[in-house]
PDB file of C-alpha atoms and ligand atoms in Angstrom:
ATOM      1  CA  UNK W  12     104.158 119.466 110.577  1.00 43.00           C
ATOM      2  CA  UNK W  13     104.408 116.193 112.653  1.00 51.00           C
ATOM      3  CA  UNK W  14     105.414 117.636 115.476  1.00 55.00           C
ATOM      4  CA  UNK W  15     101.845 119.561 115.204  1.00 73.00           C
ATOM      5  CA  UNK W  16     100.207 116.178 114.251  1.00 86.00           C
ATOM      6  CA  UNK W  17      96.888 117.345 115.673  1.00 82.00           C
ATOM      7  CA  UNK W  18      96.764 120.540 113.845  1.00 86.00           C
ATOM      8  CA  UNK W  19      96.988 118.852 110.586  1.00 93.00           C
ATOM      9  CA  UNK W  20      94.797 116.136 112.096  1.00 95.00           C
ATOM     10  CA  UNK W  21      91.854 118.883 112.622  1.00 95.00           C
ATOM     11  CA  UNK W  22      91.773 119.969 109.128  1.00 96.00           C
ATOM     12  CA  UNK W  23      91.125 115.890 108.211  1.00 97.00           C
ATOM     13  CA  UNK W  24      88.367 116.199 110.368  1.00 98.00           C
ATOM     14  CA  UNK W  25      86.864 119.525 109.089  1.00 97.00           C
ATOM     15  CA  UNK W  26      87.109 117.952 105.492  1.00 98.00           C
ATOM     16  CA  UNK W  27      85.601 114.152 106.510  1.00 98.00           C
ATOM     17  CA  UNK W  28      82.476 116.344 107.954  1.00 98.00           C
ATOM     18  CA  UNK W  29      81.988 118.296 105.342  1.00 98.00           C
ATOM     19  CA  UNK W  30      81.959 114.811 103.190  1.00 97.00           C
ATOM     20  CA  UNK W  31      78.999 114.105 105.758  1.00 97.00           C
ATOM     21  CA  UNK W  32      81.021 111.780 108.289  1.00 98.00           C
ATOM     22  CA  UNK W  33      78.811 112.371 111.745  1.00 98.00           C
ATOM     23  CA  UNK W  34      79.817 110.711 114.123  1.00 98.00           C
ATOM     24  CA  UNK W  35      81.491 112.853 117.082  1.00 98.00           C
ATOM     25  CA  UNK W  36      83.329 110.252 118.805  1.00 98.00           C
ATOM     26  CA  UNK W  37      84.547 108.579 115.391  1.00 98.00           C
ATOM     27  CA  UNK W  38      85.649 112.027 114.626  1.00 98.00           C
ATOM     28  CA  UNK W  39      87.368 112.663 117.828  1.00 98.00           C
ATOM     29  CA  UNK W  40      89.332 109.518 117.625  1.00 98.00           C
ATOM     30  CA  UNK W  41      90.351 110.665 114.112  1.00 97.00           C
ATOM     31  CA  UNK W  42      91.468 113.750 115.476  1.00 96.00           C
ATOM     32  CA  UNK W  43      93.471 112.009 118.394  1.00 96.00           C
ATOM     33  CA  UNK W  44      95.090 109.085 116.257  1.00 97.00           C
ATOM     34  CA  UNK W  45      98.778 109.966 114.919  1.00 97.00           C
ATOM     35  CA  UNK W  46      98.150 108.496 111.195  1.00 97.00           C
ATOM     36  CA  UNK W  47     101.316 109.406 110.602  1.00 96.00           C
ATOM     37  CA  UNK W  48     102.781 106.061 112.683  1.00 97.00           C
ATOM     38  CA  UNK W  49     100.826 104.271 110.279  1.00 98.00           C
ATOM     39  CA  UNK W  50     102.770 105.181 107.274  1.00 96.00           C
ATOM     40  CA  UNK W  51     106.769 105.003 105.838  1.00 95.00           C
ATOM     41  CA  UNK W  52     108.864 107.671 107.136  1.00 95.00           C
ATOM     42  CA  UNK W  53     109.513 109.154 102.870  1.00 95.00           C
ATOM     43  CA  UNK W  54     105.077 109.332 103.179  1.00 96.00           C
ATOM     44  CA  UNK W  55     104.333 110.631 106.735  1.00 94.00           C
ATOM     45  CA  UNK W  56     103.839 114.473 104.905  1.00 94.00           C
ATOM     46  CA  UNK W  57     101.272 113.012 103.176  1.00 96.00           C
ATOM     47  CA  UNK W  58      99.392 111.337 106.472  1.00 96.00           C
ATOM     48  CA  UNK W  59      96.740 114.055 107.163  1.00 97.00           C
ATOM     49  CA  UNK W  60      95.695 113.977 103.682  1.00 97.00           C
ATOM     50  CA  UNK W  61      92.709 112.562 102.977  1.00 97.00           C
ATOM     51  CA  UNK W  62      93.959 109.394 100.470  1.00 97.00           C
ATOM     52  CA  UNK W  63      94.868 105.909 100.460  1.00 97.00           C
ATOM     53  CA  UNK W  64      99.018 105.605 100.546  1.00 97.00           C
ATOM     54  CA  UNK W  65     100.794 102.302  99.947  1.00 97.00           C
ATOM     55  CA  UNK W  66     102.534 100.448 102.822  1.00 96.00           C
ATOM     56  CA  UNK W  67     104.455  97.934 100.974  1.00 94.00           C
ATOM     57  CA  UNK W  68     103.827  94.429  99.619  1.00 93.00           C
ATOM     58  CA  UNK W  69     101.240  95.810  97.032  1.00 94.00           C
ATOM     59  CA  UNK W  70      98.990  96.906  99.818  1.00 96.00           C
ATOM     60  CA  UNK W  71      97.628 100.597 101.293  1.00 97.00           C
ATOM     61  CA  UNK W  72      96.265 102.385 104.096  1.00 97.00           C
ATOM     62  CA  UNK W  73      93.073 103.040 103.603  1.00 97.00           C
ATOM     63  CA  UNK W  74      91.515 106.690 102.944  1.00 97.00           C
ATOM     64  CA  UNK W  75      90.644 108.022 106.430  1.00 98.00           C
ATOM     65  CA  UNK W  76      86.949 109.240 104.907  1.00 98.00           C
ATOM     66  CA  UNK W  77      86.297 105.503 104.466  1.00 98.00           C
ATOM     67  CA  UNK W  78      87.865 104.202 107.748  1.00 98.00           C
ATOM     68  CA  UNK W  79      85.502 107.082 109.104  1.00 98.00           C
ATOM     69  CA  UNK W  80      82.403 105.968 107.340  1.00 98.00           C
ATOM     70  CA  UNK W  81      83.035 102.177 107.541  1.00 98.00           C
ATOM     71  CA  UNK W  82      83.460 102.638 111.347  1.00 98.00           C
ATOM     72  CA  UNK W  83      80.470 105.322 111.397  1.00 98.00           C
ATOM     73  CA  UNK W  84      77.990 102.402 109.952  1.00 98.00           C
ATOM     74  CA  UNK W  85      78.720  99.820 111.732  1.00 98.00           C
ATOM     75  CA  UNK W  86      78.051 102.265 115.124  1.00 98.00           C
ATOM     76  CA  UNK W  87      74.785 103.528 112.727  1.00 98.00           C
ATOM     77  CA  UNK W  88      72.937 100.185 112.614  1.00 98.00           C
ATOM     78  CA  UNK W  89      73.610  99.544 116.254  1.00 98.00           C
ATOM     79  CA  UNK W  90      76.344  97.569 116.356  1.00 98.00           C
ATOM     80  CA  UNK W  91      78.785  97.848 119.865  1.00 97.00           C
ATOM     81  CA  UNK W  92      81.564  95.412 122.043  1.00 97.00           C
ATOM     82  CA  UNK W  93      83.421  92.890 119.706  1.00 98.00           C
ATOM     83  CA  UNK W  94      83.997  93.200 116.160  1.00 98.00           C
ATOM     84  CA  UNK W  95      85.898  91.144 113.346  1.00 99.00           C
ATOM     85  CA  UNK W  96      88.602  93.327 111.259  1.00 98.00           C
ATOM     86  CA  UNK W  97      89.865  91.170 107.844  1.00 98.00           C
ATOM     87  CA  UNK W  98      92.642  92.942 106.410  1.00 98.00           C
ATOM     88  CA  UNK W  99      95.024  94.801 109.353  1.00 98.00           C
ATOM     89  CA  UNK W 100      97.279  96.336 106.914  1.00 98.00           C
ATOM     90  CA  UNK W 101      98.926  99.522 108.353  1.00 98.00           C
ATOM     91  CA  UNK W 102      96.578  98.909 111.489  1.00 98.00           C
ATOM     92  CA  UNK W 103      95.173 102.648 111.209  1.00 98.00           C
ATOM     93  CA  UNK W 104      91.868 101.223 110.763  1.00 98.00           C
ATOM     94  CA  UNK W 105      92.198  98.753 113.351  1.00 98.00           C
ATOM     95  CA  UNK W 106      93.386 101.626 116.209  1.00 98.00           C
ATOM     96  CA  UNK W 107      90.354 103.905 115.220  1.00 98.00           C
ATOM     97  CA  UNK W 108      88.208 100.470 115.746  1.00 98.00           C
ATOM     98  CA  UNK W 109      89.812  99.842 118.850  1.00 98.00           C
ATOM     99  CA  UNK W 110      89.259 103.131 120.104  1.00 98.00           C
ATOM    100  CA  UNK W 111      85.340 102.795 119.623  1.00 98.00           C
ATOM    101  CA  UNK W 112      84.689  98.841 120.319  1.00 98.00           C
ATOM    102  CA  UNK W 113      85.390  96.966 123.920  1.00 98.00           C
ATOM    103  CA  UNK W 114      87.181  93.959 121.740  1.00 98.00           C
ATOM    104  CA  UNK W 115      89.034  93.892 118.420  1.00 98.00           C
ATOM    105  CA  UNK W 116      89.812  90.582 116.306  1.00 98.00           C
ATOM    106  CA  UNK W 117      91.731  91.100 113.549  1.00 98.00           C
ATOM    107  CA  UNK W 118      93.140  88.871 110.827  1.00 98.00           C
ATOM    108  CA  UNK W 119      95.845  89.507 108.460  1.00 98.00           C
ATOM    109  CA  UNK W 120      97.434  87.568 105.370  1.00 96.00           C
ATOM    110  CA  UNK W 121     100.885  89.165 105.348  1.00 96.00           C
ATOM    111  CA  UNK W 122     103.409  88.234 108.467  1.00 96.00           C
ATOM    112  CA  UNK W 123     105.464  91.354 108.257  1.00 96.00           C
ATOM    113  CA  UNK W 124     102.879  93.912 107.999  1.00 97.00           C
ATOM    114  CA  UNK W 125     100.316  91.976 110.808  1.00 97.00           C
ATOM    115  CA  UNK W 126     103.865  92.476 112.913  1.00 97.00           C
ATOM    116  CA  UNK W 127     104.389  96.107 112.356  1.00 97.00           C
ATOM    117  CA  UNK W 128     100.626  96.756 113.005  1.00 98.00           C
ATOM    118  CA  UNK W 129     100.643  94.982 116.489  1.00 98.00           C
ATOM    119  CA  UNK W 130     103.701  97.367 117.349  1.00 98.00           C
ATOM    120  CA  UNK W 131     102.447 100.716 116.585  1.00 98.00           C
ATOM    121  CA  UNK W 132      99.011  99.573 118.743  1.00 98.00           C
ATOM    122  CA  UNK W 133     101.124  98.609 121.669  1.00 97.00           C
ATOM    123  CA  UNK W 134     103.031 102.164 120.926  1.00 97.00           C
ATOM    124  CA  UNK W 135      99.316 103.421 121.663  1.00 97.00           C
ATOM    125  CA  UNK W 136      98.919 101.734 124.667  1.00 97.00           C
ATOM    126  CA  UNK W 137      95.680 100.259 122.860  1.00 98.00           C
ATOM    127  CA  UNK W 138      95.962  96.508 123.982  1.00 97.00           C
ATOM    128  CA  UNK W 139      91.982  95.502 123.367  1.00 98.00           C
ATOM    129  CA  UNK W 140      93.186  94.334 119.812  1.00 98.00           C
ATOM    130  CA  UNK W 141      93.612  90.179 118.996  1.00 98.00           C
ATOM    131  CA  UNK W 142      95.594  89.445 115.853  1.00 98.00           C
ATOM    132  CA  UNK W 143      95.696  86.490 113.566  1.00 97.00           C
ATOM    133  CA  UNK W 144      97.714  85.465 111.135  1.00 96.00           C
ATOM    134  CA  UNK W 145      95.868  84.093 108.521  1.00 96.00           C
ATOM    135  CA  UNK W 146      93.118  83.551 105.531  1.00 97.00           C
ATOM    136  CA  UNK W 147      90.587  85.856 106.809  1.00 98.00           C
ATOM    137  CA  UNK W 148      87.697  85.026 104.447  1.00 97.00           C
ATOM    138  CA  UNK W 149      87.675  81.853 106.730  1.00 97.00           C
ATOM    139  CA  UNK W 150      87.086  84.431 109.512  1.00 98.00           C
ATOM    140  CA  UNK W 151      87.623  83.671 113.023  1.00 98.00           C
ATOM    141  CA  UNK W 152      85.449  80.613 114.340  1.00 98.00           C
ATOM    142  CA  UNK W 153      87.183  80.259 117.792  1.00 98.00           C
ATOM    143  CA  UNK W 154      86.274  83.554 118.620  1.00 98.00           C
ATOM    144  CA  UNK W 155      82.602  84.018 116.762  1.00 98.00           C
ATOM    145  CA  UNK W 156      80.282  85.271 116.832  1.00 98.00           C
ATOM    146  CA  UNK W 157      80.986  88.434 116.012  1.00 98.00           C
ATOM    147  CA  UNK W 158      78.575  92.069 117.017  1.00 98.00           C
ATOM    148  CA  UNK W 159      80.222  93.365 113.644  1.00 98.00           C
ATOM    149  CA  UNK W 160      82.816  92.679 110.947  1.00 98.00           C
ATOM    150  CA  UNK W 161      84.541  94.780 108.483  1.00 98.00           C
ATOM    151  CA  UNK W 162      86.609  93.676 105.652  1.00 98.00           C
ATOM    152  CA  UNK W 163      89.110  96.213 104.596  1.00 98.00           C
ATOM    153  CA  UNK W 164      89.497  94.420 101.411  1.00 98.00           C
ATOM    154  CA  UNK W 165      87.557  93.954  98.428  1.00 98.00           C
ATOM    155  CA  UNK W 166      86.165  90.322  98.019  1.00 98.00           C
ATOM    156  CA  UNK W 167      84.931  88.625  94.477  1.00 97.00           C
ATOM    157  CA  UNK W 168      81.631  87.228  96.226  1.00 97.00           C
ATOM    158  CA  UNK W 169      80.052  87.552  99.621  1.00 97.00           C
ATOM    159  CA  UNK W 170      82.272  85.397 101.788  1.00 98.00           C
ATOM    160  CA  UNK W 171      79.666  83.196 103.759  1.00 97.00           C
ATOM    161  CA  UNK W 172      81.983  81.891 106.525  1.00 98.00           C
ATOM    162  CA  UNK W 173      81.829  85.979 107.326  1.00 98.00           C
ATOM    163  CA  UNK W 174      78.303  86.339 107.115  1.00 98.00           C
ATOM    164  CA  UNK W 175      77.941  82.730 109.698  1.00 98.00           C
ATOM    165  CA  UNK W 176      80.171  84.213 112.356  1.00 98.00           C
ATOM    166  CA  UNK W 177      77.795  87.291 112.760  1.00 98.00           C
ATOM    167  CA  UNK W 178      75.615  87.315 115.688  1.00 98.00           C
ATOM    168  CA  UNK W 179      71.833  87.993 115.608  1.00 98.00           C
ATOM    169  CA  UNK W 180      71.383  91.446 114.541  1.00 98.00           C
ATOM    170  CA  UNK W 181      75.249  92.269 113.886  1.00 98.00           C
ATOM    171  CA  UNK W 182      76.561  93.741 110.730  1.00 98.00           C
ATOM    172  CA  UNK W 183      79.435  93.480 108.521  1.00 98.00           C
ATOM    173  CA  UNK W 184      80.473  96.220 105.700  1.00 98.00           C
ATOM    174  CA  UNK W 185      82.538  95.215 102.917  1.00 98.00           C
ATOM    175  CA  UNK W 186      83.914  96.052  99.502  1.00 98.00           C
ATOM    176  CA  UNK W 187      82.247  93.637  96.794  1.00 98.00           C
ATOM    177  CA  UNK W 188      83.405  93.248  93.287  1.00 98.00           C
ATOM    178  CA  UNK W 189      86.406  93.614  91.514  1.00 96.00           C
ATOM    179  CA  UNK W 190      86.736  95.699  89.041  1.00 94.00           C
ATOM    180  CA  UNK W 191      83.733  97.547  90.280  1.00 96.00           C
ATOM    181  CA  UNK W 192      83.844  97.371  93.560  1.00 98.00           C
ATOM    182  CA  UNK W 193      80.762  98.673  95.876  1.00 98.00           C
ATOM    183  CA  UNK W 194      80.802  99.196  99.781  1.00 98.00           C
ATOM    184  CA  UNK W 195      78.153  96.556 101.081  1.00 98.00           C
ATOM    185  CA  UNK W 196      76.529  96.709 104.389  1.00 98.00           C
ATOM    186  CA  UNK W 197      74.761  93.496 105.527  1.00 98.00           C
ATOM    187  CA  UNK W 198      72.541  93.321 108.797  1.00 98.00           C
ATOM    188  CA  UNK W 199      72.002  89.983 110.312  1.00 98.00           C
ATOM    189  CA  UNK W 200      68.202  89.148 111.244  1.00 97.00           C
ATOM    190  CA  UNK W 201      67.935  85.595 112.195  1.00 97.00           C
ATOM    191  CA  UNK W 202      68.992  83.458 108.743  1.00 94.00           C
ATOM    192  CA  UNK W 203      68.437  86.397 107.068  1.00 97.00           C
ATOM    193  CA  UNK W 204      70.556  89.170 105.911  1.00 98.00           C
ATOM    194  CA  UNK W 205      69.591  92.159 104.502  1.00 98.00           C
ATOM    195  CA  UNK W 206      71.887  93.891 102.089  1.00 97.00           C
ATOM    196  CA  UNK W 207      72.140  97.943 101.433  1.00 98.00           C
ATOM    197  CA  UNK W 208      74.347  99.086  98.947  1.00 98.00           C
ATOM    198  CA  UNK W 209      76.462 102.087  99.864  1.00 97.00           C
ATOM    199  CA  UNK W 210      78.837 103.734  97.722  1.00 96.00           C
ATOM    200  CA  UNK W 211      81.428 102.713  95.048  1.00 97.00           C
ATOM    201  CA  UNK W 212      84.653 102.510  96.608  1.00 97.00           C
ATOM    202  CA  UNK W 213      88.326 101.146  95.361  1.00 96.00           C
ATOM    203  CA  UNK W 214      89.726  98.653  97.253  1.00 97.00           C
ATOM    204  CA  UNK W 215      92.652  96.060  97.593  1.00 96.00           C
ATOM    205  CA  UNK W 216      91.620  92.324  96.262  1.00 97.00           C
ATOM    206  CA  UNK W 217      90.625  89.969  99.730  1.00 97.00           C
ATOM    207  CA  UNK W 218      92.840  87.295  98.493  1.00 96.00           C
ATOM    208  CA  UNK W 219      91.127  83.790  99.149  1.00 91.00           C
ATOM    209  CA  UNK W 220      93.315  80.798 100.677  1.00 83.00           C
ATOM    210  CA  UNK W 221      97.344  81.544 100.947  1.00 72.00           C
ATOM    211  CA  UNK W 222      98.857  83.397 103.086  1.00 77.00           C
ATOM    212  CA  UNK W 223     102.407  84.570 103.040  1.00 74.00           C
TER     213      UNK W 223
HETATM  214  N1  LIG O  23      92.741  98.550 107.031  1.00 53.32           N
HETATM  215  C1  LIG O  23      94.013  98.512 106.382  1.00 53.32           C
HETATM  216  C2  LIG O  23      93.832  98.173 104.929  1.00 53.32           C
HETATM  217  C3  LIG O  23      95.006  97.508 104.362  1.00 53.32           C
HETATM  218  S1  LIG O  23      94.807  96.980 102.689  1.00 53.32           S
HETATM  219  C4  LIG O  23      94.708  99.852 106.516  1.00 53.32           C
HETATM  220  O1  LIG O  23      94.029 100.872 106.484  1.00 53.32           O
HETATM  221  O2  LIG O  23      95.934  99.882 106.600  1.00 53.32           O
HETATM  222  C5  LIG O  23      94.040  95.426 102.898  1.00 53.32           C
HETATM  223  C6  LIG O  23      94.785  94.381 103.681  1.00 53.32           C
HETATM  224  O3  LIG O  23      94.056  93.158 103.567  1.00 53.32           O
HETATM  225  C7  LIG O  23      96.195  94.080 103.178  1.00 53.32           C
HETATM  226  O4  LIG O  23      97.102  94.247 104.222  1.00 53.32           O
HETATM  227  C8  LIG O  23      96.124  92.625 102.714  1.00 53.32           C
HETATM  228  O5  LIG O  23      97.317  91.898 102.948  1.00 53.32           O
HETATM  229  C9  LIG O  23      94.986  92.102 103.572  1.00 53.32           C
HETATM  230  N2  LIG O  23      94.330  90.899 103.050  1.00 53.32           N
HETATM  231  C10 LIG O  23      93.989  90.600 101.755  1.00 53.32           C
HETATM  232  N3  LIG O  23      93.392  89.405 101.692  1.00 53.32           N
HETATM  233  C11 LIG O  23      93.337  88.922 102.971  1.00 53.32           C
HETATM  234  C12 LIG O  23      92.827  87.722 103.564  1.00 53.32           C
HETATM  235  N4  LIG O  23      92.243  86.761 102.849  1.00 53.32           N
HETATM  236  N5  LIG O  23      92.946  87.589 104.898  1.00 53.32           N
HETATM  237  C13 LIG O  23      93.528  88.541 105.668  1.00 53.32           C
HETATM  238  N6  LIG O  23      94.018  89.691 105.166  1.00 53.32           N
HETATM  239  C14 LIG O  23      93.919  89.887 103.840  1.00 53.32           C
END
C-alpha cells in the first residue's frame, strides 16, 4: 500500500469532500503529502485513514478531515503569508500549512517530537517552516504579528497572548473546552474579535507553562 501512497491518498480525499472539505488546493496538498512519514512504522497501514493515531508521549496526529477544515478556514476568512502553528506534534499539520502559507511559525512543548517533526519537513524539501521550542500559549512575540494562528490543541480558556499577536483582520481557529471541546474561529477587527463557533471536535489538552 505505501509504495502506492497516492492511491490510498485519493480515496482520503474523495471521503474529506464528501464531508464538505472544498478547498482544491488544500485538497491537492492532501493528496500529495505522504501521511504516512508522519506516523510509527507498526501505524503507517492505518495513515490514509481518516482518524487521529497516537505518536507517542500521550499525544496524536490529528484527523486529516480537521487538518483539512482547520486549514480550509483560515484560507475561508481571507487569511494568506505567515501563520502561527501551537502544537507541531507529528508535523502533518504543519507540512499541509506549509504547503499553502509563504511562512510557518510553529511552537512545540515536547523536545523529541518538535525534533522528529523538523526532520520529516526537511525530508520534504519544505524549508518555509520556523520551530520553537516552547510554551506556546505564550505564542511567539518576536515574530508577531501573525495573518493567522491555529492551535492544534485544545485550550481551557481563550489564550489572550494568541489573540494579541494577531494582526488586523487575521484569524486564529482553536479547540476550546475540555471536556467539551468546540472548534472556535476568531477574526480580528481592530480590538475586537468576533467569535463563530464551528463544530465539536476532540482534542489533546494545550498544556499551559512547562515544557519538557
Ligand atoms: N498538529 C499535530 C497535533 C499534535 S497533538 C499533528 O497533527 O500531529 C497536539 C500537540 O500540542 C502535542 O504535540 C503537544 O505536545 C502540543 N502542545 C500541548 N500544549 C502545548 C503548548 N502549551 N505549547 C506547545 N505545544 C503544545
Amino acid at each position: 500500500m505505501l509504495s502506492n501512497f497516492q492511491g490510498s491518498a485519493k480515496s482520503l480525499v474523495e471521503l474529506l469532500k464528501k464531508q464538505g472539505v472544498e478547498d482544491a488546493s488544500v485538497l491537492k496538498t492532501i493528496e500529495n503529502t505522504p501521511r504516512h512519514l508522519f506516523v510509527d512504522d507498526v501505524l503507517k497501514h492505518k495513515s490514509y485513514e481518516n482518524t487521529a493515531l497516537p505518536i507517542g508521549q500521550g499525544q496524536t496526529i490529528s484527523q486529516p478531515f480537521i487538518v483539512a477544515k482547520m486549514t480550509e478556514v483560515l484560507k475561508q476568512v481571507g487569511v494568506s503569508g505567515k501563520v502561527l502553528e501551537v502544537g507541531t506534534g507529528s508535523g502533518y499539520q504543519t507540512a499541509i500549512l506549509a504547503q499553502q502559507f509563504d511562512e510557518v511559525y510553529s511552537i512545540e512543548r515536547i523536545k523529541s517530537l518538535q525534533w522528529q517533526a523538523r526532520r520529516r519537513l526537511h525530508q520534504l524539501d519544505l524549508y518555509n517552516v520556523n520551530m520553537k521550542h516552547g510554551d506556546g500559549w505564550q505564542g511567539w512575540s518576536a515574530r508577531a504579528p501573525f495573518a493567522g494562528i491555529i492551535v492544534t490543541a485544545a485550550a481551557k480558556s481563550v489564550p489572550q497572548a494568541l489573540l494579541s499577536q494577531l494582526q488586523d483582520g487575521g484569524a486564529m481557529v482553536i479547540p476550546i473546552g475540555t471536556d467539551d471541546q468546540v472548534l472556535t474561529l476568531f477574526v480580528r477587527q481592530g480590538d475586537d474579535f468576533i467569535h463563530h463557533k464551528l463544530a465539536p471536535v476532540r482534542f489533546v489538552p494545550l498544556i499551559e507553562g512547562e515544557v519538557s
